[in-house]
Each structure stands twice: as structure tokens, then as C-alpha cells.
PDB file of C-alpha atoms in Angstrom:
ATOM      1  CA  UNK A   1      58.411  74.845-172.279  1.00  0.00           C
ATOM      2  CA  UNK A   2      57.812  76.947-175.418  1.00  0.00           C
ATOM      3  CA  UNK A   3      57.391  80.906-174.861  1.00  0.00           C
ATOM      4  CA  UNK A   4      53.708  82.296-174.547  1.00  0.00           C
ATOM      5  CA  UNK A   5      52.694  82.530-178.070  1.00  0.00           C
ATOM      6  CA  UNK A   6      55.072  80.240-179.384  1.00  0.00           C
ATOM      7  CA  UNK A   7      52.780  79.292-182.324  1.00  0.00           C
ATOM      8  CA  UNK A   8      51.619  82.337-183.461  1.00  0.00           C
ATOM      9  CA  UNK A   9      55.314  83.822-183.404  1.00  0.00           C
ATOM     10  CA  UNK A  10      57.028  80.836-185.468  1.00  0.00           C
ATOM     11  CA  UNK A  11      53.843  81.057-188.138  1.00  0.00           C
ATOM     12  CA  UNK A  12      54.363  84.387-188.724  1.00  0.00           C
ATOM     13  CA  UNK A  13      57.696  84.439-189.210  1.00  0.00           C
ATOM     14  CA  UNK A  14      57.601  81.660-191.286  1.00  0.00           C
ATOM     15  CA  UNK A  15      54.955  83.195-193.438  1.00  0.00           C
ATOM     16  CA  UNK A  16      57.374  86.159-194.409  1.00  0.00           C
ATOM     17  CA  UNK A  17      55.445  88.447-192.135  1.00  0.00           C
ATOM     18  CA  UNK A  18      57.505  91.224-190.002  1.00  0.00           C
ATOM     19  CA  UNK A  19      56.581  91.778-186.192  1.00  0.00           C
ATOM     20  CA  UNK A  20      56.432  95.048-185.480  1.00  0.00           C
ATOM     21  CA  UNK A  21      57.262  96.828-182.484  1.00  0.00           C
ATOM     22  CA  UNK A  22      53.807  98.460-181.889  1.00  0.00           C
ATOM     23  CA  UNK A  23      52.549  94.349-181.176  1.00  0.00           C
ATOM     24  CA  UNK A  24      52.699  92.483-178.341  1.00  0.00           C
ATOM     25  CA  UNK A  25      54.143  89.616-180.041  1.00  0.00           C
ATOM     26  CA  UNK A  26      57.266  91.773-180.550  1.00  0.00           C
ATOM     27  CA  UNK A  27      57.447  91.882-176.854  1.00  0.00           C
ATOM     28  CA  UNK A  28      57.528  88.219-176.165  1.00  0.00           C
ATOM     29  CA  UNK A  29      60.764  88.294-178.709  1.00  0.00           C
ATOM     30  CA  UNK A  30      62.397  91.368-176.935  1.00  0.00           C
ATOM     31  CA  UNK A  31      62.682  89.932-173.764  1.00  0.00           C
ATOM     32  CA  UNK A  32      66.563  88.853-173.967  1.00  0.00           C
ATOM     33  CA  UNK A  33      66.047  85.245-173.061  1.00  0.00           C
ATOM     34  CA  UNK A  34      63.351  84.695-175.715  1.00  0.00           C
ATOM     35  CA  UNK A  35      65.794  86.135-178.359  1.00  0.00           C
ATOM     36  CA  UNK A  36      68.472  84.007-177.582  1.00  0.00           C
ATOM     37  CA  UNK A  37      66.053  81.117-178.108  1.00  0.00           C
ATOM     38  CA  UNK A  38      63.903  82.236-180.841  1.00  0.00           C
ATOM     39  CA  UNK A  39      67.722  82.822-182.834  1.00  0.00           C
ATOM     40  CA  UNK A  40      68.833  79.355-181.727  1.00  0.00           C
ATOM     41  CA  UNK A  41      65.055  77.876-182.642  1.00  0.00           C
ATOM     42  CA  UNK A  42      64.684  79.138-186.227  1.00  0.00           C
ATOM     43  CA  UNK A  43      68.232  78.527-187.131  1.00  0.00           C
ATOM     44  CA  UNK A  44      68.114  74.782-186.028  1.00  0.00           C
ATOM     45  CA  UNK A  45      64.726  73.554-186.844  1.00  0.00           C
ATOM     46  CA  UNK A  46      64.477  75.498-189.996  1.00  0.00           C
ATOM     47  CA  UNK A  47      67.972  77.334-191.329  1.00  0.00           C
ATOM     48  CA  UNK A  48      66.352  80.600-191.270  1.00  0.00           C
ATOM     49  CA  UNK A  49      68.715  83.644-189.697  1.00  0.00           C
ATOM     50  CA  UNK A  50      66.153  85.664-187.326  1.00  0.00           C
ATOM     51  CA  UNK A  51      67.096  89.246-187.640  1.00  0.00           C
ATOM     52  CA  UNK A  52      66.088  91.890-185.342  1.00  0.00           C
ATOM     53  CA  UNK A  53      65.817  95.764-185.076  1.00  0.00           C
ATOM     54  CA  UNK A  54      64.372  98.314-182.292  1.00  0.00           C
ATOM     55  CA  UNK A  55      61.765  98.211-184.856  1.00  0.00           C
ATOM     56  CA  UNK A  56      60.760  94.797-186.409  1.00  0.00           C
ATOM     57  CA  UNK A  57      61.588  91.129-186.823  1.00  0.00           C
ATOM     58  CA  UNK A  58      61.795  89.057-189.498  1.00  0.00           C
ATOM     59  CA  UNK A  59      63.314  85.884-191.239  1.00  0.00           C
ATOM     60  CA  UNK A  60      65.866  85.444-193.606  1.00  0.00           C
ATOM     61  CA  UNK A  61      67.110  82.104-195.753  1.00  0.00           C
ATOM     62  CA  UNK A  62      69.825  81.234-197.806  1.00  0.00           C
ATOM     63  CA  UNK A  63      67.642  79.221-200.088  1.00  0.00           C
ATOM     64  CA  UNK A  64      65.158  81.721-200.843  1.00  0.00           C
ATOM     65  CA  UNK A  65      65.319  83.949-204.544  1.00  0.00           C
ATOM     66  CA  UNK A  66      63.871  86.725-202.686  1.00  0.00           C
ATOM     67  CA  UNK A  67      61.868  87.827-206.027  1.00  0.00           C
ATOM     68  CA  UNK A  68      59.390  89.340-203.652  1.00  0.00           C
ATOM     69  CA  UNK A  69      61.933  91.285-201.829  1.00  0.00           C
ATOM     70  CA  UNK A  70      62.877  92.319-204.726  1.00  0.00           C
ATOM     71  CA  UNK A  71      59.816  93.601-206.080  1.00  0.00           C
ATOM     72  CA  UNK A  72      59.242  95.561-202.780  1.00  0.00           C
ATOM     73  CA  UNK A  73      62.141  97.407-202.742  1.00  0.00           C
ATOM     74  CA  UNK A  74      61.545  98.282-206.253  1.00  0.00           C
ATOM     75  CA  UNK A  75      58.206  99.660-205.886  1.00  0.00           C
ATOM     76  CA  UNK A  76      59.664 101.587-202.722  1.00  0.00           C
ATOM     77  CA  UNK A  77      62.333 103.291-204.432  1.00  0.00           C
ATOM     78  CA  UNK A  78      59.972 103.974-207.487  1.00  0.00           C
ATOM     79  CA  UNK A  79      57.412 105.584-204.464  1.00  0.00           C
ATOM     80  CA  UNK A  80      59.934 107.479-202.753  1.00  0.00           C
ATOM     81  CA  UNK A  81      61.160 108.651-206.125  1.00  0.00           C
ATOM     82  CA  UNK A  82      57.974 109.954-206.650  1.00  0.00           C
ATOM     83  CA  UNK A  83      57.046 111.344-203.639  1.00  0.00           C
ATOM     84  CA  UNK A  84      60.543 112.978-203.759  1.00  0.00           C
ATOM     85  CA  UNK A  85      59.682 114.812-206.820  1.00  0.00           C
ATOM     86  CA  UNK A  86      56.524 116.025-206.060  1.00  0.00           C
ATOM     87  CA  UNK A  87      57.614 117.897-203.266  1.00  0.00           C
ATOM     88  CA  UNK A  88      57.131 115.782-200.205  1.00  0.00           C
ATOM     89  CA  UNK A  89      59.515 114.329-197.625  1.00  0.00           C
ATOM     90  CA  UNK A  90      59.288 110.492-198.242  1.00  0.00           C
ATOM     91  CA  UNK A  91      60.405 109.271-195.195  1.00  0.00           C
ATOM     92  CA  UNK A  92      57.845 111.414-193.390  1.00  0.00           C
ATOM     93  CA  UNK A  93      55.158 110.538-195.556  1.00  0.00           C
ATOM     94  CA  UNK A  94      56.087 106.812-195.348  1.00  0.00           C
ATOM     95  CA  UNK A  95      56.105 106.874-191.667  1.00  0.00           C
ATOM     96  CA  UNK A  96      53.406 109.189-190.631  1.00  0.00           C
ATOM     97  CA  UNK A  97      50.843 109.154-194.018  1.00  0.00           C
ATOM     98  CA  UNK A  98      47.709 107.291-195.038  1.00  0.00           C
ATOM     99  CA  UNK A  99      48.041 106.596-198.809  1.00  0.00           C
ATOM    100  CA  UNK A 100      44.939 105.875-200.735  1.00  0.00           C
ATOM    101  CA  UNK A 101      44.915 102.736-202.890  1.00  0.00           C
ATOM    102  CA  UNK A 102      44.694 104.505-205.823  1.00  0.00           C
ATOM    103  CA  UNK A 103      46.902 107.501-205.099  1.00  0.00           C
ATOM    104  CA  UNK A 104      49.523 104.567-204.870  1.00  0.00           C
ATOM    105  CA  UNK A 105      48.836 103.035-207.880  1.00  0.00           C
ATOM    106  CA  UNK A 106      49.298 106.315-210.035  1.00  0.00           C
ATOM    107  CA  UNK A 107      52.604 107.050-208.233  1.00  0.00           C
ATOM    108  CA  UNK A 108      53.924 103.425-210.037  1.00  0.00           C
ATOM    109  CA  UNK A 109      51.808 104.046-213.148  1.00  0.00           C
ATOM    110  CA  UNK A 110      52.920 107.604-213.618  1.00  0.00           C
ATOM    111  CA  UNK A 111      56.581 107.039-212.945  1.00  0.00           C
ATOM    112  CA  UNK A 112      58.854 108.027-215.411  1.00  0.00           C
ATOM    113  CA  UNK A 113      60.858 104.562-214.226  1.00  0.00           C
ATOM    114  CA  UNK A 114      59.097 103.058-217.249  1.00  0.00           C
ATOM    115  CA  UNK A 115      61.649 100.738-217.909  1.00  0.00           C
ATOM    116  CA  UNK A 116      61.978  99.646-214.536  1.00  0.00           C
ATOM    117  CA  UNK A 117      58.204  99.169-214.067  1.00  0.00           C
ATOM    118  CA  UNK A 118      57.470  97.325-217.198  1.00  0.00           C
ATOM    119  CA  UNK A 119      60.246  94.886-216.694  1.00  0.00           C
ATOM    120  CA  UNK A 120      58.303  93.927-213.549  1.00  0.00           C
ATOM    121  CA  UNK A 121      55.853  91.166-212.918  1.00  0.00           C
ATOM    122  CA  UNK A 122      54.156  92.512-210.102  1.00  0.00           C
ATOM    123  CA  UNK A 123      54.609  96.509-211.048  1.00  0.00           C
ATOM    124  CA  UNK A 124      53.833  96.359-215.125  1.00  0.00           C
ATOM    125  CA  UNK A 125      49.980  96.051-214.501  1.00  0.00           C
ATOM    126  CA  UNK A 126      47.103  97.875-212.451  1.00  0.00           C
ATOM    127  CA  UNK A 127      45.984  94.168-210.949  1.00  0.00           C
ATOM    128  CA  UNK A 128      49.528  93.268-209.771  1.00  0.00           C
ATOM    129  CA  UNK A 129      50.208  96.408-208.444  1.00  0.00           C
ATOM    130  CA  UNK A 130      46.835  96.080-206.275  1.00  0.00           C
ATOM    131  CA  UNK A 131      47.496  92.242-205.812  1.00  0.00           C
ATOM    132  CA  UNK A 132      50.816  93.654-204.113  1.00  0.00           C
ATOM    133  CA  UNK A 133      49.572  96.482-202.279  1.00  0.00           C
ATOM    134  CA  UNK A 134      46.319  94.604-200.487  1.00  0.00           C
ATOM    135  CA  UNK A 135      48.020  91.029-200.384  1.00  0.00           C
ATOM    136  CA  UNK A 136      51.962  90.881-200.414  1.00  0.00           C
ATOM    137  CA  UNK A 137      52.625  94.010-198.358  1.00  0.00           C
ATOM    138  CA  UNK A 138      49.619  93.270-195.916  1.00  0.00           C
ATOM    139  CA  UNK A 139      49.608  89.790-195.389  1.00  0.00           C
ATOM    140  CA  UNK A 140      53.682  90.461-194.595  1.00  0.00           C
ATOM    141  CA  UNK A 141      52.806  93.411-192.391  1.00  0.00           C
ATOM    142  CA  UNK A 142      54.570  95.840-194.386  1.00  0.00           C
ATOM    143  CA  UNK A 143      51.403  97.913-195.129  1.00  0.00           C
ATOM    144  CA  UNK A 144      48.260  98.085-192.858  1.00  0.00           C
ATOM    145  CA  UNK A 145      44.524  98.458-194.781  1.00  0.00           C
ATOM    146  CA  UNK A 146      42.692 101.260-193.435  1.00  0.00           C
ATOM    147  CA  UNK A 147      38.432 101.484-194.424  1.00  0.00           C
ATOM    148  CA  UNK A 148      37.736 103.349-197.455  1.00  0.00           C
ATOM    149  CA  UNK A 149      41.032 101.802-199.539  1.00  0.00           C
ATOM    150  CA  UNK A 150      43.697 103.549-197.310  1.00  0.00           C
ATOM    151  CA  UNK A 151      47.028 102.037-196.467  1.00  0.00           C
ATOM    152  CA  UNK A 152      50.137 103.161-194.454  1.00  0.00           C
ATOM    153  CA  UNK A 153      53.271 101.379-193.881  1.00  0.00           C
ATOM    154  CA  UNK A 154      54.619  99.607-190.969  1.00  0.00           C
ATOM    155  CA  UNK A 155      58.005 100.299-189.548  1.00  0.00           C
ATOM    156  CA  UNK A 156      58.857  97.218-191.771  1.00  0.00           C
ATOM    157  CA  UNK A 157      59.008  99.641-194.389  1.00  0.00           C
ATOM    158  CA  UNK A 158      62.730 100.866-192.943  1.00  0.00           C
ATOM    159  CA  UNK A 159      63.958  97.308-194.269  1.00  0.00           C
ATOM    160  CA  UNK A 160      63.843  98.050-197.962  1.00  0.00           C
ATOM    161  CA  UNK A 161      64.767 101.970-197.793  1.00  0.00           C
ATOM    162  CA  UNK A 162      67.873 100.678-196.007  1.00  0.00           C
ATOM    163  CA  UNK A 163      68.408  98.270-198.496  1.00  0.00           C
ATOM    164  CA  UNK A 164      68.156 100.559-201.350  1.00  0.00           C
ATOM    165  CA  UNK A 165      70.665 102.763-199.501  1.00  0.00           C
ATOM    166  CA  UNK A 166      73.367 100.405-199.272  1.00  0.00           C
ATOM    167  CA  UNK A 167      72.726  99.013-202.766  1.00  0.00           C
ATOM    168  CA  UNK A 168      73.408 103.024-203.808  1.00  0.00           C
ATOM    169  CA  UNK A 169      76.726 103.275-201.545  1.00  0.00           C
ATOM    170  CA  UNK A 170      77.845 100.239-203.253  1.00  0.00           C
ATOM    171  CA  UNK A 171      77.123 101.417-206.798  1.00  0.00           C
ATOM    172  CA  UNK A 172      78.982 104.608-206.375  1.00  0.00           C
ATOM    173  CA  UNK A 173      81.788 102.992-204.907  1.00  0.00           C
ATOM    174  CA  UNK A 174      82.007 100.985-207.705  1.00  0.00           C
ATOM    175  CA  UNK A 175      81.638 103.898-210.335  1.00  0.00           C
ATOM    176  CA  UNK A 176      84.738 106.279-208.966  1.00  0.00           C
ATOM    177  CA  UNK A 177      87.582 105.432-210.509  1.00  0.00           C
TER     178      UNK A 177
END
């Protein structure tokens, strides 16, 4: 028979959402036998590589153009950026901070990536930064809406920093001579 939660696991995954370690869900995954068959399940019914950290789960397909991933990591590396410059630690803040909605959106509007931002769908307008914000990086459990337009990020967040990390390692490995 199918693990407890079987549903609500494979729909989530499915629907680009990370499980996070602070859910129960996460739990039912963990537990070594479940792993073994939620790997074996999503790469035979579907194709999809489950990956898994001490922090989060998540999906990953050959097939996809991972625009969105894309876009997230962009508008994490323009944030950090930002945050960097004014001072704060951005792996603290992105961890342990509350960001208003708006606070966000002048951090990408205010960035002197210019080129970078205007280039991009979702980051070259006030909407699609919002639309990205309260839909994309919540309904994927990246970012969790708090009342009065607050957000902070889910551990998910680690995914696209580490990206961004190897992607610079490989560029300056490429640039020495």
C-alpha cells in the first residue's frame, strides 16, 4: 500500500512545490524506506529525479526549460546583491527576516542590475515582480505570506543561492587562463 499521505506528497511535488523540513510531510519522505520508494515512484511513473537535502525536497526533469528556475535565482542573486550592499548579511536575513512586499520590490526596482532586470519577464515590471513574489515563490513554498504583506523564505531558498554559487565557481574557472 501507498505511504500515509501518498496523494498530497506526489501533488506537491508535481506542482513544483518544495517540502520543507519544518512539515510533516517531509517526515513521511525521511523515513529511509519511503525514500527509497518515493525515488523509485517518481522516476518510473513520471521521469522526474526526486532530490533531497536535510532541508527540502523537490523534483527535477529533463524535459523541463526551467525558465522559472531561472527567474528565481535571478531575482535571488539581484536580492542578495542588494542586501549585500546595504550593509546586511544576506544569508541571515534570508533565513531569519520578514521582508515586506514592498521593501522587496524596491530591492529589484532599485538595483543597479538594470540590464539584468529589464531583460526579464517576470523582474522588468512592478506586477510581475508581485505576481512572483505572492504566486510563484508561495505556491512553490519558497516564500511564506505573513498578514500585513510580509514574506520570508523557506529553507527552499538554499537551492538557488547554491546554484548561483556553483554557476560563479564555474565562471571563474573558466576566466583564468
Amino acid at each position: 500500500m501507498y505511504p500515509n499521505k501518498h496523494r498530497q506528497i506526489v501533488d506537491s511535488l508535481r506542482d513544483g512545490r518544495f517540502i520543507t523540513a519544518d512539515e510533516p510531510l517531509f517526515d513521511i519522505i525521511k523515513v529511509s524506506e519511503q525514500e527509497g520508494f518515493y525515488t523509485k515512484f517518481f522516476d518510473v511513473s513520471f521521469g522526474y529525479e526526486l532530490k533531497g537535502t536535510q532541508d527540502f525536497y523537490y523534483l527535477i526533469s529533463d524535459e523541463t526549460q526551467e525558465n522559472t528556475s531561472r527567474d528565481i535565482c535571478i531575482f535571488f542573486s539581484v536580492l542578495c546583491y542588494e542586501l549585500d550592499k546595504d550593509g546586511r548579511n544576506f544569508l541571515d536575513e534570508l533565513r531569519y527576516s520578514d521582508f515586506h512586499l514592498d521593501e522587496l520590490i524596491d530591492y529589484i526596482t532599485n538595483s543597479t542590475w538594470t540590464d539584468v532586470i529589464e531583460a526579464n519577464k517576470q523582474l522588468n515590471e512592478v506586477g510581475n515582480i508581485k505576481k512572483l513574489i505572492e504566486s510563484t515563490l508561495v505556491k512553490r513554498n519558497i516564500a511564506v505570506k505573513h498578514p500585513e504583506d510580509k514574506y520570508s523564505f523557506t529553507r527552499a531558498y538554499k537551492l538557488f543561492i547554491d546554484f548561483a554559487k556553483d554557476l560563479i565557481k564555474s565562471e571563474s574557472q573558466n576566466d583564468q587562463p
